[in-house]
Short mmCIF file of C-alpha atoms in Angstrom, two decimals:
data_model
loop_
_atom_site.label_atom_id
_atom_site.label_comp_id
_atom_site.label_asym_id
_atom_site.label_seq_id
_atom_site.Cartn_x
_atom_site.Cartn_y
_atom_site.Cartn_z
CA MET A 1 157.28 128.18 73.15
CA VAL A 2 156.97 126.47 76.59
CA GLY A 3 156.52 122.67 76.07
CA THR A 4 153.20 121.46 77.42
CA SER A 5 150.15 119.43 76.64
CA ARG A 6 147.17 121.01 74.94
CA THR A 7 144.86 120.37 77.89
CA ALA A 8 144.68 123.06 80.46
CA PRO A 9 146.03 121.71 83.79
CA ASP A 10 144.00 121.65 86.95
CA ASP A 11 144.49 120.52 90.54
CA ARG A 12 143.47 116.97 89.66
CA GLY A 13 145.75 116.58 86.64
CA ARG A 14 148.74 118.85 86.74
CA GLY A 15 150.79 119.27 83.59
CA SER A 16 154.33 118.39 84.50
CA GLY A 17 157.99 118.23 83.30
CA ARG A 18 160.03 115.20 82.99
CA ASP A 19 160.76 115.18 86.81
CA ASP A 20 156.91 115.29 87.65
CA ARG A 21 157.30 118.82 88.83
CA PRO A 22 155.04 121.52 87.12
CA ASP A 23 156.93 123.87 84.76
CA LEU A 24 156.84 127.61 85.43
CA ALA A 25 153.99 128.20 82.96
CA THR A 26 151.92 125.43 84.60
CA GLU A 27 152.71 126.68 88.10
CA ALA A 28 151.58 130.23 87.26
CA PHE A 29 148.43 129.01 85.55
CA LEU A 30 147.53 126.75 88.40
CA ALA A 31 148.14 129.46 90.97
CA HIS A 32 145.52 131.63 89.24
CA ARG A 33 143.26 129.05 87.81
CA ASN A 34 140.28 129.55 90.23
CA LEU A 35 140.54 133.28 89.78
CA LEU A 36 140.49 132.91 86.02
CA PHE A 37 137.53 130.58 86.07
CA THR A 38 135.58 133.04 88.19
CA VAL A 39 136.28 135.93 85.81
CA ALA A 40 135.18 133.87 82.91
CA TYR A 41 132.12 132.50 84.66
CA GLU A 42 130.96 135.98 85.91
CA MET A 43 131.29 137.31 82.42
CA LEU A 44 129.55 134.30 80.77
CA GLY A 45 127.11 132.87 83.28
CA SER A 46 128.06 129.40 82.11
CA ALA A 47 130.58 127.10 83.82
CA ALA A 48 130.99 125.03 80.60
CA ASP A 49 131.89 128.13 78.53
CA ALA A 50 134.14 129.34 81.33
CA GLU A 51 136.11 126.05 81.18
CA ASP A 52 136.39 126.43 77.37
CA VAL A 53 137.77 129.99 77.95
CA LEU A 54 140.30 128.49 80.42
CA GLN A 55 141.34 126.04 77.81
CA GLU A 56 141.88 128.85 75.26
CA THR A 57 143.67 130.97 77.82
CA TRP A 58 146.00 128.06 78.66
CA LEU A 59 146.95 127.55 74.91
CA ARG A 60 147.85 131.19 74.61
CA TRP A 61 149.70 131.39 77.93
CA ALA A 62 151.77 128.30 77.19
CA GLY A 63 153.32 130.19 74.22
CA VAL A 64 154.21 133.29 76.14
CA ASP A 65 157.87 134.38 76.88
CA LEU A 66 157.52 134.42 80.76
CA GLY A 67 160.64 136.49 81.00
CA ALA A 68 158.87 139.32 79.31
CA VAL A 69 155.76 139.17 81.59
CA ARG A 70 155.93 141.75 84.52
CA ASP A 71 152.80 140.72 86.26
CA GLN A 72 151.59 137.13 85.60
CA ARG A 73 148.10 137.56 87.25
CA ALA A 74 147.34 140.63 85.18
CA TYR A 75 148.54 139.05 81.98
CA LEU A 76 146.38 135.94 82.60
CA VAL A 77 143.41 138.03 83.50
CA ARG A 78 143.81 140.01 80.31
CA ILE A 79 143.89 136.80 78.15
CA THR A 80 140.91 135.35 79.88
CA THR A 81 138.91 138.59 79.59
CA ARG A 82 139.69 138.83 75.78
CA GLN A 83 138.65 135.18 75.23
CA ALA A 84 135.50 135.53 77.34
CA LEU A 85 134.55 138.73 75.52
CA ALA A 86 134.80 136.88 72.09
CA ARG A 87 132.76 133.88 73.42
CA LEU A 88 130.23 136.32 75.01
CA ARG A 89 129.39 137.94 71.69
CA THR A 90 128.88 134.51 70.12
CA LEU A 91 126.69 133.41 73.00
CA GLY A 92 124.44 136.38 72.53
CA ARG A 93 123.49 135.25 69.15
CA ARG A 94 123.12 131.75 70.32
CA ARG A 95 120.80 132.72 73.23
CA GLU A 96 118.47 134.44 70.87
CA SER A 97 117.29 131.00 69.60
CA TYR A 98 117.31 129.48 73.16
CA VAL A 99 114.00 127.70 74.02
CA GLY A 100 112.24 129.45 76.85
CA PRO A 101 113.95 131.60 79.46
CA TRP A 102 117.71 131.40 79.79
CA LEU A 103 119.19 131.16 83.23
CA PRO A 104 122.85 130.98 84.34
CA GLU A 105 124.44 127.67 84.87
CA PRO A 106 124.29 127.04 88.70
CA LEU A 107 127.42 126.00 90.66
CA LEU A 108 127.73 123.88 93.80
CA THR A 109 130.19 126.29 95.54
CA THR A 110 132.64 125.72 98.40
CA PRO A 111 131.72 127.06 101.78
CA ASP A 112 134.36 129.81 101.74
CA VAL A 113 132.61 131.51 98.87
CA ALA A 114 129.75 132.48 101.21
CA ASP A 115 132.26 133.89 103.63
CA ASP A 116 133.30 136.48 100.98
CA VAL A 117 130.02 138.53 100.85
CA GLU A 118 131.04 140.57 97.91
CA LEU A 119 132.09 137.52 95.83
CA ALA A 120 128.95 135.71 96.92
CA ASP A 121 126.73 138.62 95.81
CA SER A 122 128.66 138.89 92.49
CA VAL A 123 128.06 135.25 91.50
CA SER A 124 124.50 134.96 92.86
CA MET A 125 121.87 133.93 90.34
CA ALA A 126 120.10 137.29 90.81
CA MET A 127 123.30 139.28 90.05
CA LEU A 128 124.18 137.15 87.09
CA LEU A 129 120.81 137.81 85.57
CA VAL A 130 121.42 141.57 86.07
CA LEU A 131 124.85 141.28 84.41
CA GLU A 132 123.02 139.75 81.38
CA THR A 133 121.37 143.13 80.68
CA LEU A 134 124.79 144.71 80.11
CA THR A 135 126.61 144.83 76.69
CA PRO A 136 129.64 142.52 76.63
CA THR A 137 132.22 145.34 77.17
CA GLU A 138 130.06 146.86 79.94
CA ARG A 139 129.97 143.45 81.59
CA ALA A 140 133.72 142.88 81.27
CA VAL A 141 134.55 146.38 82.74
CA PHE A 142 132.12 146.02 85.51
CA VAL A 143 133.21 142.50 86.53
CA LEU A 144 136.89 143.38 86.42
CA ARG A 145 136.48 146.72 88.19
CA GLU A 146 133.81 146.10 90.82
CA VAL A 147 134.43 142.57 91.63
CA PHE A 148 138.16 142.05 91.19
CA ASP A 149 139.38 145.58 91.63
CA VAL A 150 141.48 145.53 88.41
CA GLY A 151 142.98 148.93 87.66
CA TYR A 152 141.61 151.00 84.83
CA ASP A 153 144.99 150.73 82.88
CA GLU A 154 144.79 146.92 82.94
CA ILE A 155 141.09 146.89 81.99
CA ALA A 156 141.85 149.34 79.08
CA GLU A 157 144.34 146.76 77.75
CA ALA A 158 142.03 143.84 78.20
CA VAL A 159 139.09 145.40 76.39
CA ASP A 160 141.14 147.40 73.94
CA LYS A 161 139.76 150.80 74.98
CA SER A 162 141.28 153.90 76.31
CA GLN A 163 141.36 154.59 80.13
CA ALA A 164 138.98 157.44 79.67
CA ALA A 165 136.55 155.29 77.70
CA VAL A 166 136.81 152.51 80.38
CA ARG A 167 136.03 155.01 83.11
CA GLN A 168 132.82 156.15 81.36
CA ILE A 169 131.85 152.55 80.63
CA ALA A 170 132.43 151.66 84.35
CA HIS A 171 130.24 154.60 85.53
CA ARG A 172 127.50 153.70 83.08
CA ALA A 173 127.60 149.96 84.01
CA ARG A 174 127.62 150.72 87.73
CA ALA A 175 124.54 152.92 87.52
CA HIS A 176 122.86 150.29 85.27
CA VAL A 177 123.46 147.48 87.80
CA ALA A 178 122.57 149.69 90.85
CA ALA A 179 119.09 150.31 89.37
CA ARG A 180 118.51 146.48 88.91
CA ARG A 181 120.31 144.68 91.57
CA PRO A 182 118.58 143.45 94.83
CA ARG A 183 117.90 146.38 97.13
CA GLY A 184 120.48 145.27 99.71
CA VAL A 185 123.00 142.37 100.40
CA VAL A 186 120.98 139.61 101.85
CA SER A 187 122.74 137.48 104.54
CA ALA A 188 123.01 133.84 104.06
CA ALA A 189 121.04 133.33 107.23
CA GLU A 190 118.07 135.47 105.80
CA THR A 191 118.21 133.47 102.60
CA ARG A 192 118.37 130.16 104.51
CA ASP A 193 115.30 131.17 106.64
CA ALA A 194 113.28 132.18 103.60
CA LEU A 195 114.21 129.04 101.84
CA GLU A 196 113.30 126.76 104.67
CA ALA A 197 109.83 128.46 105.00
CA PHE A 198 109.48 128.10 101.23
CA ARG A 199 110.45 124.36 101.34
CA ARG A 200 108.01 123.52 104.17
CA ALA A 201 105.22 125.25 102.39
CA ALA A 202 105.86 123.81 99.05
CA GLU A 203 106.35 120.32 100.29
CA THR A 204 103.09 120.44 102.46
CA GLY A 205 101.07 122.19 99.66
CA ASP A 206 100.28 124.91 102.26
CA LEU A 207 99.14 127.69 99.81
CA GLN A 208 98.80 130.46 102.55
CA SER A 209 102.31 129.81 103.92
CA LEU A 210 103.75 130.06 100.32
CA LEU A 211 101.85 133.41 99.86
CA ASP A 212 103.34 134.68 103.11
CA ILE A 213 106.93 134.20 101.97
CA LEU A 214 106.38 135.32 98.38
CA ALA A 215 106.51 139.04 97.40
CA PRO A 216 103.36 140.21 95.64
CA ASP A 217 105.28 140.70 92.45
CA VAL A 218 107.41 137.67 92.60
CA VAL A 219 108.78 136.29 89.27
CA LEU A 220 109.33 132.59 88.56
CA LEU A 221 111.70 131.73 85.75
CA GLY A 222 112.35 128.15 84.54
CA ASP A 223 115.02 126.95 82.26
CA GLY A 224 114.42 123.63 80.62
CA GLY A 225 116.35 124.42 77.46
CA GLY A 226 113.83 122.66 75.37
CA VAL A 227 114.88 119.45 76.98
CA LYS A 228 112.91 119.31 80.21
CA GLN A 229 109.46 120.86 80.72
CA ALA A 230 109.55 124.36 82.24
CA VAL A 231 107.55 127.48 82.29
CA SER A 232 107.92 128.94 78.74
CA ARG A 233 107.77 132.52 79.90
CA PRO A 234 108.06 134.32 83.26
CA VAL A 235 105.23 133.68 85.78
CA VAL A 236 104.48 136.86 87.75
CA GLY A 237 102.50 137.34 90.87
CA ALA A 238 102.37 135.53 94.22
CA ASP A 239 99.10 133.84 93.73
CA LYS A 240 99.96 132.43 90.20
CA VAL A 241 103.46 131.37 91.34
CA ALA A 242 102.18 129.71 94.59
CA ARG A 243 99.33 127.76 92.81
CA LEU A 244 101.65 126.71 90.11
CA LEU A 245 104.24 125.38 92.61
CA VAL A 246 101.64 123.65 94.72
CA ALA A 247 100.20 121.90 91.77
CA GLY A 248 103.58 120.83 90.20
CA LEU A 249 105.08 119.59 93.40
CA GLY A 250 101.85 117.79 94.28
CA ARG A 251 102.12 115.76 91.21
CA ILE A 252 105.65 114.45 92.14
CA ALA A 253 105.40 114.45 95.85
CA ALA A 254 105.78 110.74 96.22
CA THR A 255 109.11 110.51 94.45
CA ALA A 256 110.60 114.04 94.95
CA SER A 257 112.34 115.98 97.76
CA LEU A 258 113.73 119.47 98.18
CA ARG A 259 117.19 119.50 99.83
CA PRO A 260 119.42 122.46 100.84
CA ALA A 261 122.66 123.20 99.13
CA GLN A 262 125.17 125.92 98.67
CA VAL A 263 124.62 127.33 95.21
CA ASN A 264 126.50 130.31 93.75
CA GLY A 265 127.55 131.41 97.23
CA TYR A 266 124.08 131.32 98.80
CA PRO A 267 121.72 128.82 100.25
CA ALA A 268 119.44 127.13 97.48
CA LEU A 269 117.34 124.13 97.02
CA ILE A 270 117.85 120.99 94.89
CA LEU A 271 114.83 119.14 93.70
CA TRP A 272 115.71 115.36 93.78
CA GLN A 273 113.50 112.97 91.93
CA ALA A 274 114.05 109.26 91.74
CA GLY A 275 117.60 109.59 93.12
CA GLU A 276 118.68 112.17 90.47
CA ILE A 277 118.89 115.99 90.38
CA ASP A 278 115.87 117.32 88.58
CA SER A 279 116.16 121.01 89.32
CA VAL A 280 118.19 123.66 91.17
CA VAL A 281 116.04 126.41 92.64
CA ALA A 282 117.79 129.70 93.66
CA VAL A 283 116.02 132.77 94.91
CA ARG A 284 116.26 136.50 94.99
CA ILE A 285 115.08 138.09 98.35
CA ASP A 286 114.15 141.75 98.91
CA ASP A 287 113.00 143.09 102.19
CA GLY A 288 112.60 139.55 103.60
CA LEU A 289 110.33 138.23 100.86
CA ILE A 290 111.20 136.08 97.82
CA THR A 291 111.06 138.28 94.77
CA GLY A 292 112.65 135.95 92.24
CA LEU A 293 112.61 132.16 91.84
CA TYR A 294 114.96 130.51 89.39
CA ALA A 295 114.50 126.92 88.56
CA VAL A 296 117.17 125.39 86.30
CA ARG A 297 116.15 122.11 84.84
CA ASN A 298 118.21 121.85 81.64
CA PRO A 299 120.30 118.72 82.24
CA GLU A 300 123.27 120.26 80.38
CA LYS A 301 123.47 122.99 83.06
CA LEU A 302 123.39 120.59 85.99
CA SER A 303 126.71 118.83 85.53
CA HIS A 304 128.66 121.24 87.88
CA MET A 305 126.28 120.34 90.71
CA GLU A 306 128.03 116.99 91.08
CA ARG A 307 131.15 118.43 92.90
CA GLU A 308 131.98 121.75 94.53
CA THR A 309 133.56 124.50 92.45
CA ALA A 310 136.08 126.79 94.06
CA LEU A 311 135.78 130.54 93.10
CA ARG A 312 138.38 133.19 93.95
CA ARG A 313 138.91 136.92 93.77
#
């Protein structure tokens, strides 16, 4: 077994040998760490759980005979996928008792994520919610194949299925996602323009301007996790959503402000109140109008908004 600490290394605290140089296992793990985190996060929708998966991946990787590993990236992705699948099945049971709507954990992402349109689309709040409607195996196969272009042979090993079965699962998952994903890839500029119009209307209480930017069938989801007050069920319809937002923001207007940020690869808004992050608001846009509003208020899901997270394919 490779000698190492039990804590997964990262770029801030590298595991190292006696001469302060990372050992071979650590070097390989660090080289692919951001990729592995992205795989786990896309499968789980939770940064905290993705970090736990990385820890479990590291513990297993540290005991591998590197001389017998032909492709270190593939091997690490395989370990990560298996650990994420096991956790995803546990999370499914846990989410059944979650208080109110469950939303993915938002990430303050680095600017380069937005430059990779396919990556940004795959980690957007809207897409992560679509991925929630897949079975755990479907989600793993879709993420590995469609986002990371992993070969069917490698996916088959990761999910313990035959290649023929994986191809069928991939086809089924692809069709499922296509029927539910946003109707087209929305540019960051279009999202930014819609959010700016939304922010101005919400802060000024201009009901008509809000109605102008909201789709007639817009859906508002709020995630307070039973800790912070949030809508207990989806609010549907432009008039209901607009009036709720105007009333809610009107009550805290003196101490709150909406500020732009790059969240999950796309422009979003952060609601600051009394100098602290109160909510992260992401949107789904179809045909130039906001069709989905996702407000995360659960404090446990806002810790990764304190610093940028690097995602990689």
